[in-house]
Amino acid sequence: ETGVTQSPTHLIKTRGQQVTLRCSSQSGHNTVSWYQQALGQGPQFIFQYYREEENGRGNFPPRFSGLQFPNYSSELNVNALELDDSALYLCASSLGTVSYEQYFGPGTRLTVT
Amino acid sequence: AQSVAQPEDQVNVAEGNPLTVKCTYSVSGNPYLFWYVQYPNRGLQFLLKYITGDNLVKGSYGFEAEFNKSQTSFHLKKPSALVSDSALYFCAVRATGAGSYQLTFGKGTKLSVIP
C-alpha cells in the first residue's frame, strides 16, 4: 500500500509569484485535505476535496485554490504569493470525509522571499 | 467555531515513567477527536481517535486517550514512556454534524523523554 506523497519537497518563490503543489493520495482514498502549518503552530485547514469537488474550505482567501483529479490526486495552487505564505503545506487523504482518520504526506516546505 | 487547547507547550518525562499530554476542546454537538504525532521533518502520523462508544481509546505504540465529555477533554496517555516517544503531539477535533469537514488542530505539545 503506497502512502501519501507530495512534491516538491522544498520550494523557494518570490513575492507575487504563483506556485503549484502536488499530492498523491493513499491507495483507495477518495478524500484529500490540504493544511498550512506555520512554524511553531498546528496545521490549519485550507480546504478538502471529495470525489473531485471542493467539499469545504477554511479561512483562506480565494488566491488559494485546488483541484482533485479522477485518480484522487490533488493540486494546491497559490497565486500572488505573500511573505506570510511561507509554511509547510501538508496534504492528507482519507477513506471518507468526516469520521475517518487522515493520513498525511511529508509536506512541501514553501519559502517566499 | 470549534477549537482545541493544548495547555502545555512542552512536557518532560523520565524514561519508564507514565506520560500525559493534555487536550481540551470546544465544538458544537458531539465531537470526533484525534491524536497525531509529528517527528522532525516528517508529516503527521495518526495515533488514535474517538468516534463513539468506550471513553478509553487505545491506539498505536501503546498510547491511549480518555474522552471526558463533562470536562471536554481528551488527554493522551502512555503507562511507560520511551525515548523514541519524543516528538510533537497534536490533538484535533471535528464536529459530527452534516457538512462537518474541518479538522481543527491544537498548537501542539513537545514531548521530551529523558533517558
Tab-separated table of C-alpha atoms in Angstrom:
chain	number	residue	atom	x	y	z
A	1	GLU	CA	0.000	0.000	0.000
A	2	THR	CA	1.523	3.326	-1.100
A	3	GLY	CA	1.316	6.187	1.365
A	4	VAL	CA	0.604	9.846	0.685
A	5	THR	CA	3.312	11.533	-1.367
A	6	GLN	CA	3.896	15.221	-2.027
A	7	SER	CA	6.057	17.157	-4.450
A	8	PRO	CA	8.217	19.094	-4.419
A	9	THR	CA	9.856	18.702	-1.011
A	10	HIS	CA	11.118	22.259	-0.868
A	11	LEU	CA	10.341	25.340	-2.908
A	12	ILE	CA	11.563	28.926	-2.894
A	13	LYS	CA	9.438	31.573	-4.593
A	14	THR	CA	9.387	35.349	-4.820
A	15	ARG	CA	6.542	37.503	-3.527
A	16	GLY	CA	3.859	37.921	-6.203
A	17	GLN	CA	4.638	34.652	-7.971
A	18	GLN	CA	2.345	31.652	-8.288
A	19	VAL	CA	3.014	28.115	-7.038
A	20	THR	CA	1.505	24.649	-7.558
A	21	LEU	CA	1.967	21.876	-5.018
A	22	ARG	CA	1.058	18.275	-5.768
A	23	CYS	CA	-0.250	15.373	-3.716
A	24	SER	CA	-0.881	11.713	-4.453
A	25	SER	CA	-3.375	10.170	-2.070
A	26	GLN	CA	-3.076	6.784	-0.419
A	27	SER	CA	-4.459	3.929	-2.480
A	28	GLY	CA	-8.251	3.666	-2.147
A	29	HIS	CA	-8.712	7.079	-0.520
A	30	ASN	CA	-11.227	9.393	-2.201
A	31	THR	CA	-10.833	12.458	0.025
A	32	VAL	CA	-7.911	14.884	0.144
A	33	SER	CA	-7.440	17.760	2.573
A	34	TRP	CA	-4.813	20.485	2.497
A	35	TYR	CA	-3.326	22.217	5.515
A	36	GLN	CA	-0.904	25.082	6.120
A	37	GLN	CA	1.452	24.659	9.078
A	38	ALA	CA	3.332	27.787	10.058
A	39	LEU	CA	6.445	27.441	12.193
A	40	GLY	CA	5.544	26.531	15.764
A	41	GLN	CA	1.847	26.179	15.024
A	42	GLY	CA	-0.610	23.377	14.402
A	43	PRO	CA	-1.872	22.664	10.895
A	44	GLN	CA	-4.632	24.989	9.656
A	45	PHE	CA	-7.306	23.612	7.331
A	46	ILE	CA	-7.286	25.143	3.853
A	47	PHE	CA	-9.845	23.008	2.004
A	48	GLN	CA	-10.998	19.487	1.315
A	49	TYR	CA	-11.790	17.694	-1.927
A	50	TYR	CA	-14.124	14.725	-2.176
A	51	ARG	CA	-14.590	12.952	-5.482
A	52	GLU	CA	-13.169	15.885	-7.461
A	53	GLU	CA	-15.289	18.586	-5.813
A	54	GLU	CA	-14.395	21.067	-3.081
A	55	ASN	CA	-16.189	19.793	-0.004
A	56	GLY	CA	-15.339	22.537	2.438
A	57	ARG	CA	-12.999	25.459	2.960
A	58	GLY	CA	-11.237	27.053	5.884
A	59	ASN	CA	-10.475	30.717	6.427
A	60	PHE	CA	-8.150	31.213	3.452
A	61	PRO	CA	-8.519	33.764	0.639
A	62	PRO	CA	-9.562	32.807	-2.908
A	63	ARG	CA	-5.966	33.007	-4.146
A	64	PHE	CA	-5.656	29.570	-2.533
A	65	SER	CA	-7.328	27.147	-4.934
A	66	GLY	CA	-7.201	23.467	-5.659
A	67	LEU	CA	-8.091	20.581	-7.889
A	68	GLN	CA	-8.710	16.893	-7.447
A	69	PHE	CA	-8.263	14.536	-10.364
A	70	PRO	CA	-10.142	11.306	-11.246
A	71	ASN	CA	-7.367	9.243	-9.642
A	72	TYR	CA	-7.929	11.330	-6.456
A	73	SER	CA	-4.544	13.040	-6.617
A	74	SER	CA	-4.700	16.746	-5.927
A	75	GLU	CA	-3.064	20.115	-6.503
A	76	LEU	CA	-2.897	23.220	-4.344
A	77	ASN	CA	-2.381	26.480	-6.221
A	78	VAL	CA	-1.455	29.735	-4.549
A	79	ASN	CA	-1.482	32.975	-6.559
A	80	ALA	CA	0.114	36.324	-5.720
A	81	LEU	CA	2.365	34.841	-3.062
A	82	GLU	CA	2.897	36.818	0.138
A	83	LEU	CA	5.691	36.516	2.681
A	84	ASP	CA	3.205	35.075	5.211
A	85	ASP	CA	2.542	32.161	2.859
A	86	SER	CA	5.898	30.710	3.906
A	87	ALA	CA	4.984	27.476	5.683
A	88	LEU	CA	4.865	23.695	5.492
A	89	TYR	CA	1.954	22.604	3.307
A	90	LEU	CA	0.509	19.251	4.238
A	91	CYS	CA	-1.745	17.039	2.218
A	92	ALA	CA	-3.822	14.339	3.889
A	93	SER	CA	-6.009	11.637	2.406
A	94	SER	CA	-8.792	9.581	3.954
A	95	LEU	CA	-11.431	6.998	3.085
A	96	GLY	CA	-14.211	9.483	3.769
A	97	THR	CA	-14.935	13.000	4.801
A	98	VAL	CA	-15.838	13.019	8.480
A	99	SER	CA	-15.138	10.183	10.908
A	100	TYR	CA	-12.206	8.655	9.134
A	101	GLU	CA	-8.667	9.420	10.220
A	102	GLN	CA	-6.475	11.277	7.781
A	103	TYR	CA	-3.109	10.070	6.565
A	104	PHE	CA	-0.583	12.809	5.976
A	105	GLY	CA	2.177	13.233	3.455
A	106	PRO	CA	5.625	14.559	4.433
A	107	GLY	CA	4.744	18.077	3.314
A	108	THR	CA	6.157	20.740	0.995
A	109	ARG	CA	8.226	23.479	2.626
A	110	LEU	CA	7.459	26.753	0.801
A	111	THR	CA	9.638	29.788	1.372
A	112	VAL	CA	8.529	33.128	-0.059
A	113	THR	CA	11.204	35.823	-0.284
B	1	ALA	CA	-16.418	27.819	15.964
B	2	GLN	CA	-14.548	24.743	17.081
B	3	SER	CA	-11.206	24.931	18.867
B	4	VAL	CA	-8.571	22.844	20.613
B	5	ALA	CA	-6.368	23.881	23.517
B	6	GLN	CA	-3.144	22.121	24.431
B	7	PRO	CA	-2.162	23.999	27.582
B	8	GLU	CA	1.435	22.768	27.753
B	9	ASP	CA	3.927	23.780	25.090
B	10	GLN	CA	6.375	21.185	26.435
B	11	VAL	CA	6.176	18.104	28.640
B	12	ASN	CA	9.289	16.466	30.067
B	13	VAL	CA	9.139	12.946	31.478
B	14	ALA	CA	11.743	10.390	32.512
B	15	GLU	CA	12.010	7.184	30.522
B	16	GLY	CA	9.852	4.474	32.054
B	17	ASN	CA	7.519	6.917	33.784
B	18	PRO	CA	3.891	7.431	32.745
B	19	LEU	CA	3.183	10.367	30.469
B	20	THR	CA	0.130	12.572	29.922
B	21	VAL	CA	-0.357	15.162	27.206
B	22	LYS	CA	-3.406	17.335	27.829
B	23	CYS	CA	-6.082	18.425	25.377
B	24	THR	CA	-9.383	20.233	25.798
B	25	TYR	CA	-11.787	21.060	23.008
B	26	SER	CA	-14.785	23.163	22.111
B	27	VAL	CA	-17.260	22.098	19.419
B	28	SER	CA	-20.975	22.276	18.707
B	29	GLY	CA	-22.575	18.933	19.388
B	30	ASN	CA	-20.674	15.696	19.713
B	31	PRO	CA	-17.007	15.588	18.705
B	32	TYR	CA	-14.775	13.344	16.730
B	33	LEU	CA	-11.358	13.554	18.420
B	34	PHE	CA	-7.937	12.587	17.123
B	35	TRP	CA	-4.311	12.491	18.233
B	36	TYR	CA	-1.424	12.795	15.782
B	37	VAL	CA	2.342	12.754	16.275
B	38	GLN	CA	4.907	14.642	14.205
B	39	TYR	CA	8.583	13.759	14.064
B	40	PRO	CA	11.138	16.300	12.768
B	41	ASN	CA	10.884	16.887	9.014
B	42	ARG	CA	8.019	14.405	8.734
B	43	GLY	CA	4.289	14.662	8.216
B	44	LEU	CA	1.772	13.862	10.916
B	45	GLN	CA	1.132	10.249	11.878
B	46	PHE	CA	-2.249	9.083	13.173
B	47	LEU	CA	-2.196	7.669	16.736
B	48	LEU	CA	-5.828	7.165	17.750
B	49	LYS	CA	-9.354	8.512	17.502
B	50	TYR	CA	-12.568	8.749	19.489
B	51	ILE	CA	-15.752	8.463	17.470
B	52	THR	CA	-18.288	6.933	19.824
B	53	GLY	CA	-18.574	4.229	22.461
B	54	ASP	CA	-15.972	3.414	25.101
B	55	ASN	CA	-14.426	6.535	26.581
B	56	LEU	CA	-10.979	4.891	26.765
B	57	VAL	CA	-9.453	4.585	23.336
B	58	LYS	CA	-6.346	2.546	22.609
B	59	GLY	CA	-4.059	3.404	19.728
B	60	SER	CA	-0.680	2.832	18.166
B	61	TYR	CA	2.637	2.382	20.022
B	62	GLY	CA	0.962	1.776	23.403
B	63	PHE	CA	-0.781	5.157	23.553
B	64	GLU	CA	-4.311	5.595	24.848
B	65	ALA	CA	-6.626	8.532	25.424
B	66	GLU	CA	-9.629	9.115	27.633
B	67	PHE	CA	-12.642	11.047	26.402
B	68	ASN	CA	-14.322	13.065	29.166
B	69	LYS	CA	-17.452	14.777	27.913
B	70	SER	CA	-18.172	16.778	31.073
B	71	GLN	CA	-14.654	18.235	31.099
B	72	THR	CA	-14.449	18.430	27.285
B	73	SER	CA	-11.057	16.770	27.471
B	74	PHE	CA	-9.205	14.097	25.535
B	75	HIS	CA	-5.854	13.586	27.275
B	76	LEU	CA	-3.224	11.341	25.698
B	77	LYS	CA	-1.530	8.830	27.999
B	78	LYS	CA	1.067	6.109	27.996
B	79	PRO	CA	1.956	3.921	31.009
B	80	SER	CA	5.702	3.831	30.353
B	81	ALA	CA	7.477	6.443	28.199
B	82	LEU	CA	10.235	5.583	25.728
B	83	VAL	CA	12.961	7.912	24.485
B	84	SER	CA	11.625	7.245	20.985
B	85	ASP	CA	8.295	8.818	22.014
B	86	SER	CA	9.993	12.236	21.968
B	87	ALA	CA	8.139	14.215	19.302
B	88	LEU	CA	5.468	16.867	18.725
B	89	TYR	CA	1.913	15.779	19.563
B	90	PHE	CA	-1.236	17.328	18.140
B	91	CYS	CA	-4.825	16.956	19.307
B	92	ALA	CA	-7.577	17.620	16.736
B	93	VAL	CA	-11.372	17.900	16.750
B	94	ARG	CA	-14.136	17.738	14.199
B	95	ALA	CA	-17.873	18.193	14.735
B	96	THR	CA	-20.141	15.266	13.855
B	97	GLY	CA	-22.893	17.141	12.021
B	98	ALA	CA	-23.575	17.031	8.293
B	99	GLY	CA	-21.090	19.112	6.360
B	100	SER	CA	-18.589	18.993	9.219
B	101	TYR	CA	-15.478	18.604	7.175
B	102	GLN	CA	-12.993	20.857	9.001
B	103	LEU	CA	-10.438	19.231	11.280
B	104	THR	CA	-9.134	21.770	13.802
B	105	PHE	CA	-5.749	21.183	15.439
B	106	GLY	CA	-4.212	22.459	18.637
B	107	LYS	CA	-0.843	24.200	18.633
B	108	GLY	CA	0.960	21.053	19.654
B	109	THR	CA	2.858	19.813	22.704
B	110	LYS	CA	6.522	18.912	22.504
B	111	LEU	CA	7.194	15.739	24.454
B	112	SER	CA	10.739	15.102	25.639
B	113	VAL	CA	11.513	11.743	27.232
B	114	ILE	CA	14.720	11.892	29.222
B	115	PRO	CA	16.885	8.758	29.378
